[in-house]
Every structure is written in C-alpha cells, then in structure tokens.
XYZ file of C-alpha atoms in Angstrom:
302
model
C -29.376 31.517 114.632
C -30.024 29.115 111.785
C -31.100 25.829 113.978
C -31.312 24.912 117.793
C -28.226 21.734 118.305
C -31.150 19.262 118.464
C -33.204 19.996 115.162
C -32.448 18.821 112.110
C -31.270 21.279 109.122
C -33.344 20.802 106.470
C -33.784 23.243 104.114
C -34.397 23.328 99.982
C -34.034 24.990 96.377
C -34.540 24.796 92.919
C -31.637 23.598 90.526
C -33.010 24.925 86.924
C -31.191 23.494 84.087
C -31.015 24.471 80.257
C -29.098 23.291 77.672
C -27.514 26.052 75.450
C -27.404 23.570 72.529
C -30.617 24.405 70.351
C -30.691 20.445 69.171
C -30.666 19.355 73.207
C -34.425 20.005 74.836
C -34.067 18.423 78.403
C -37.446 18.491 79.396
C -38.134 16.580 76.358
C -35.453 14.056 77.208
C -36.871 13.578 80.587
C -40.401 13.129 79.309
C -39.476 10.338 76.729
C -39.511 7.032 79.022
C -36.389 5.787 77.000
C -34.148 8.909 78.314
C -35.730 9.729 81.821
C -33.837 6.966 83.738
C -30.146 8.228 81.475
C -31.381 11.738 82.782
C -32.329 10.600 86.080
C -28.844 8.559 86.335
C -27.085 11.177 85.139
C -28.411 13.979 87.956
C -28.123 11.357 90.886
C -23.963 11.096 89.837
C -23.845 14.295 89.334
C -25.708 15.608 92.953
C -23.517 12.886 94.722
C -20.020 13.946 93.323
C -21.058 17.257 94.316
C -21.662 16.376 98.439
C -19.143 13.583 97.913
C -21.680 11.468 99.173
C -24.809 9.580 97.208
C -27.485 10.660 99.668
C -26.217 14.292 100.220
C -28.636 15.860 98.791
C -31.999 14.394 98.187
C -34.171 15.063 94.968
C -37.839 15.896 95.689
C -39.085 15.948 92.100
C -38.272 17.130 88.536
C -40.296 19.668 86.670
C -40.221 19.922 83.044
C -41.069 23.183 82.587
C -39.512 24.018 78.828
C -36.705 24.941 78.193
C -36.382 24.277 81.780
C -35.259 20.940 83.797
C -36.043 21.870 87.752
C -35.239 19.772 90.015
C -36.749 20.562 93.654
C -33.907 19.653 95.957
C -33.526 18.440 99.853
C -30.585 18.833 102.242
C -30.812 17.696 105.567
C -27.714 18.191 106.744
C -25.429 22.039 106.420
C -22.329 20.912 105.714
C -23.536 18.875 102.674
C -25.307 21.685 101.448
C -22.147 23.925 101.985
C -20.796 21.506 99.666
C -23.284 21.186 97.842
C -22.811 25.139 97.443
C -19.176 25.222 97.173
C -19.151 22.737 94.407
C -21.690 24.568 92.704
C -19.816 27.837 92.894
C -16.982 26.868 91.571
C -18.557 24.744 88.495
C -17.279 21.260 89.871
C -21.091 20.180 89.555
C -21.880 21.789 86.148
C -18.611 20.245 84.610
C -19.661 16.893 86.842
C -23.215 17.047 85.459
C -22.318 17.586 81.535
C -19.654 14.998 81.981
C -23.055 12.330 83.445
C -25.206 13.468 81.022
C -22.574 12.850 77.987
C -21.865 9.227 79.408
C -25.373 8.540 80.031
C -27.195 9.726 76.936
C -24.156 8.725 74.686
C -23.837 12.420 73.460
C -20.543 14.190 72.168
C -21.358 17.426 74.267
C -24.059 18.532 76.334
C -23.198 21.824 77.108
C -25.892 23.314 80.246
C -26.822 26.640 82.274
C -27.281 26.438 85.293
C -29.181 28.675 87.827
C -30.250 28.044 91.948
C -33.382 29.610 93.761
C -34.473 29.310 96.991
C -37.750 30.861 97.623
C -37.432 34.327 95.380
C -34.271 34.177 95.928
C -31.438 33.990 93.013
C -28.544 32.069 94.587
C -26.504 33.164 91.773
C -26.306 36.726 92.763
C -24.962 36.222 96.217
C -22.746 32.889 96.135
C -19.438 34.551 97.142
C -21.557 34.854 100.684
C -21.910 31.617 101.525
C -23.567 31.827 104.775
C -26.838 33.795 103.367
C -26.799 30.923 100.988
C -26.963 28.631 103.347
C -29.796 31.003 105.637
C -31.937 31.233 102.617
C -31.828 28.018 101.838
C -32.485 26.641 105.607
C -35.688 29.136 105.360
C -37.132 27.210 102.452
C -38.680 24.015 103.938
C -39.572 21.492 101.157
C -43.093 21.777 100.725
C -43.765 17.860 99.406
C -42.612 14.432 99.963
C -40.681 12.851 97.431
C -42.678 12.085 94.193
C -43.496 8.391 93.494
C -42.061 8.740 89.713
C -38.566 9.811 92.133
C -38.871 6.701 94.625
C -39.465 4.337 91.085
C -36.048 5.626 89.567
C -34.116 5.564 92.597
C -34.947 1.222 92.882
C -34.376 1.662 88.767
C -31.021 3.005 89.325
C -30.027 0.813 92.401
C -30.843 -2.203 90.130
C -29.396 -1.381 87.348
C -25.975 -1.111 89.521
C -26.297 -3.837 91.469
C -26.500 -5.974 87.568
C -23.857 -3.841 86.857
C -21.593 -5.330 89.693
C -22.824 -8.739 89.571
C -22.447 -8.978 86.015
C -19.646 -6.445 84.953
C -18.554 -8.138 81.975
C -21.800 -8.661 80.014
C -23.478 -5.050 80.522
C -25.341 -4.135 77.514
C -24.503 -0.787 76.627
C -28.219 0.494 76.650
C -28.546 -0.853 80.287
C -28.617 2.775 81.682
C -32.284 3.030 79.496
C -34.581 0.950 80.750
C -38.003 1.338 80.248
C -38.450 2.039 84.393
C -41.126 4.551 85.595
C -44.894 4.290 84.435
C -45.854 7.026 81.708
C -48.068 9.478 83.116
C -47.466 10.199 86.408
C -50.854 12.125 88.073
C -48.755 15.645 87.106
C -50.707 18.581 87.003
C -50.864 19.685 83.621
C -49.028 22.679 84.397
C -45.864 21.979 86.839
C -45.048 25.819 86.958
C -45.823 28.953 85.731
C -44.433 32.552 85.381
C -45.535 35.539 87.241
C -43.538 39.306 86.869
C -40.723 37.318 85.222
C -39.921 34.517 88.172
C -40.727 31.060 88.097
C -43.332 29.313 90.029
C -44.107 25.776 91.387
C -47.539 24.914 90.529
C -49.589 23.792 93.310
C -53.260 22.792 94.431
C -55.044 25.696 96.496
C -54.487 25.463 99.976
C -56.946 26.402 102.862
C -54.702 29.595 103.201
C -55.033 30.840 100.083
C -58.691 30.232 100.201
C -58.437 32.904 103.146
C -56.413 35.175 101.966
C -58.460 35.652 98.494
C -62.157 35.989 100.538
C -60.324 38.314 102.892
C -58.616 40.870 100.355
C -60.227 40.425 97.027
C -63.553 42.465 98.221
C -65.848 44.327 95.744
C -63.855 42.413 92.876
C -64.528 38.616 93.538
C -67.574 38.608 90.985
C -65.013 39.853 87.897
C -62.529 37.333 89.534
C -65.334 34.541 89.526
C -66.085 35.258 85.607
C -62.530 35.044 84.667
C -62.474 30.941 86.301
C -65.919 30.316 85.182
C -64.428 30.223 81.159
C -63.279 26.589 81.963
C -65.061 26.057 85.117
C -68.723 24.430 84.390
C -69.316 25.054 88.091
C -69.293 28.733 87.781
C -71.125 29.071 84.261
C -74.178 31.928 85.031
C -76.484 32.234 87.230
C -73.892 30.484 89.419
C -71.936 33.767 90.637
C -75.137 35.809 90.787
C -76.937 33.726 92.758
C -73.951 33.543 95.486
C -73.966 37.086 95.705
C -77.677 37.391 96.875
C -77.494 34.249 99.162
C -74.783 35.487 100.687
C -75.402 39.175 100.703
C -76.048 39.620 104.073
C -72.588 37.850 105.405
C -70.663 40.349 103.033
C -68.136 40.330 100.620
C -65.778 38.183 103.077
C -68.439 34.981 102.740
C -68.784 35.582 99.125
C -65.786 35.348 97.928
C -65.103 32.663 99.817
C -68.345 30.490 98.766
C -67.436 31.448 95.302
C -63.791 30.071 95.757
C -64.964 27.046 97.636
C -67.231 26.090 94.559
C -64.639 26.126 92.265
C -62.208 24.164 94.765
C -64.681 21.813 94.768
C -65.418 21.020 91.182
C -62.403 21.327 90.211
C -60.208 19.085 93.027
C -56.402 18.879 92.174
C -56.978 21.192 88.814
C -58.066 24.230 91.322
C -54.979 25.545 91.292
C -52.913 28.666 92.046
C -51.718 29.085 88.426
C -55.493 29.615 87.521
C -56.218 31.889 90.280
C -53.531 33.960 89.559
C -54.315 34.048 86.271
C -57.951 35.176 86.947
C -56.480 37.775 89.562
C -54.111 39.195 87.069
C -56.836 39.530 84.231
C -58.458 41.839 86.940
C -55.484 43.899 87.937
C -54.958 42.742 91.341
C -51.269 42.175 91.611
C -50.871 42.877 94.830
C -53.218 40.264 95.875
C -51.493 37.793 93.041
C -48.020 38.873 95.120
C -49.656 38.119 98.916
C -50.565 34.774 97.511
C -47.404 33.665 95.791
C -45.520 34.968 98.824
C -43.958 38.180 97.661
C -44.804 40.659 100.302
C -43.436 38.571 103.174
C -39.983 37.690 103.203
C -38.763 39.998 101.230
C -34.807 39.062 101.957
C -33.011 36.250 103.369
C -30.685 38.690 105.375
C-alpha cells in the first residue's frame, strides 16, 4: 500500500515550534548568529533522541516564521519515523527538546508548543492512529534539498564535538555558540505565509502554477495583473493593456499567461506564490487561491 519492497520510504512534515514564555522569541534566537548554532544543536539532540539514532530524521530547513520555529523534516526510513511519531506522541521529544534547548542556550526553562503537519494535514488530531500518520506523511515528498545554511551547521556541530572529545577538559563553556553560518542566507523575504488560517511554505512560481492561473483565472486576469503591478515595475500601465490587445485573438488562456510570464520574469525568485495569492485573494478568487496551494486535491490522507 504505502511503498513497493524496493523503493525507498521517504516521506516529510513540518515540526512548528513556539515558546509559551512571552520573554523567549525562537525565531529571533535562530536569526541572531550567536544563538542559531545553540538552536541548531539543540534540535539535532533533540530529533536524534527521538529516532534513537543521529541521522533518523533529517532536517531540510528552518523557517522563522514568528512566533513560529518550522523546521521542514525528512525520514527515509518508516520505522524511524514511527519513532519519530511515537516519541512525539507521548512528549519524550518535547521534554527531550526543552531539556537541549535549556543546556544549550544556558536558560532556566524553556517551556515550548509543539504542533506536526504534513501537507494540510494536523498530525495532532489523529496521533492515536498511527498508521494514517505514517500514510500522510509518506504522501508528502520533500519538495527541496537540504538548505546550504543546514549543510554549514551540521560541519559546525560535528566540529564542535569532535573539539569536544579531543579536548574534553578545556571546553569553553560558550563553545556550543560559535559564530558558524554566514548572515544572510539568499531567503526569500517571506519564508511562509497564511491563507484561511493554515500555514504555508513560501515558494518561487512553478511552471504549474503558471498553468493553472492562465487556465482558470479567465475574464479576471487584468484585475489580477493590477493587484501585482503595485510593486511590480514590469506591469506599471500601458503594460496590461497592451497584452490584452496583442494577445486578443489567442484568448483569455494566452493572456493571462503572457501577463504571468512578465511578471515571472522581472521578478525571478521574488515571483512568488505568496504574491499571487495575495493578488488572487484581493480579487475574490479563492477557489483558484485553493487549486494553487493544493486544497482541492487531496483532501484526506485516508
């Protein structure tokens, strides 16, 4: 059902973290290049104690999406994500994780919510059944290689133990802080965004996306078009008029789709799904916002 005996299982989620403490932001501790490698240590302990083994579960990236820590996560293997589950379930990996972060950071208490998506999916509502856990989260392939910033912490972290080893006796306490990863990673300036309440990945426009909006935005794409062209310099007038007569003949189909393919390319890795919704959703067309972000199809993991 879930994989044929010579494929791999692979399958992902979303790990959001909060802290319920008002004076602990953990997006902001993960942006200040001091903390991110504590924070970073800190998750990698925490991930490993929870499949009992230190590549278990692999982490993608990490979002700072306030108050929101998410970490995109990647098991290739079921029965370390049925750990990975189990461990979850029961609270071994918040207790684990709180317990990391306290060491790490040096903190009295840092007390955390948790919550697990995969897809639309909320794992939380449906953890007692294990095996649609598991389904949904086989369903969700990770849509990324792991980021650079990721790969740069990792060697940090591998390091900083091997010093730790060598040198057991003379470890500065700070050690766990170094100043690792470059500032400024090429992040989008938006790493998610909300739509109807749920949480959303950010992303660059993809060629299906660019189909799906010339195919079912029709008589509206103009409206749609003015909405982008407010920061879009591409778009500014007589931009949108002038597609509609050149392409008036082809049809709506060709002019939305010349009108998305400008702003695709002016705008390069800032054209991105976020914005279109946006502009869709200042023109009430939610069900086309919906077909985009994925909400019509696969409606349950059952």
């Amino acid at each position: 059902k879930m994989a044929g005996s010579s494929a791999p299982w692979i399958g992902s989620a979303y790990l959001f973290l909060q802290s319920t403490c008002k004076t602990i932001v953990l997006p902001s501790l993960y942006e200040s290049s001091q903390k991110k490698p504590s924070v970073f240590k800190a998750l990698k302990l925490a991930l490993a104690d929870s499949t009992g083994s230190v590549n278990g579960v692999d982490m993608l990236k990490v979002h700072c999406s306030h108050p929101h820590l998410i970490i995109q996560l990647k098991f290739c293997k079921q029965e370390n994500c049925r750990r990975f589950l189990q461990s979850y379930r029961e609270g071994a990996l918040q207790e684990s994780l709180q317990n990391h972060l306290q060491l790490s950071l040096a903190m009295t208490t840092v007390p955390l919510e948790m919550e697990l998506k995969a897809g639309n999916e909320h794992l939380d509502n449906m953890l007692k059944d294990e095996d649609r856990c598991l389904e949904c989260i086989y369903r969700e392939k990770p849509d990324r290689l792991r980021d650079e910033e990721i790969t740069e912490l990792e060697e940090c972290l591998k390091s900083l133990f091997v010093h730790q080893s060598i040198n057991n006796n003379m470890v500065s306490p700070n050690s766990p802080s170094l100043p690792c990863p470059s500032q400024g990673s090429s992040l989008s300036p938006q790493v998610t965004f909300i739509f109807q309440g749920q949480q959303f990945a950010n992303r660059t426009l993809t060629p299906d996306d660019h189909q799906k909006f010339a195919k079912l935005v029709s008589k509206k794409w103009k409206q749609v078009g003015r909405s982008l062209q407010k920061n879009c310099r591409a778009l500014r007038d007589p931009v949108i008029d002038n597609l509609a007569l050149e392409y008036d003949r082809e049809g709506l189909y060709e002019q939305a789709y010349q009108l998305l393919l400008r702003f695709i390319q002016s705008e390069g890795k800032k054209a991105t799904i976020a914005r279109l919704i946006s502009a869709l959703e200042e023109n009430g067309l939610i069900s086309l916002a919906e077909e985009l972000l994925g909400l019509h199809s696969n409606e349950d993991c059952s």
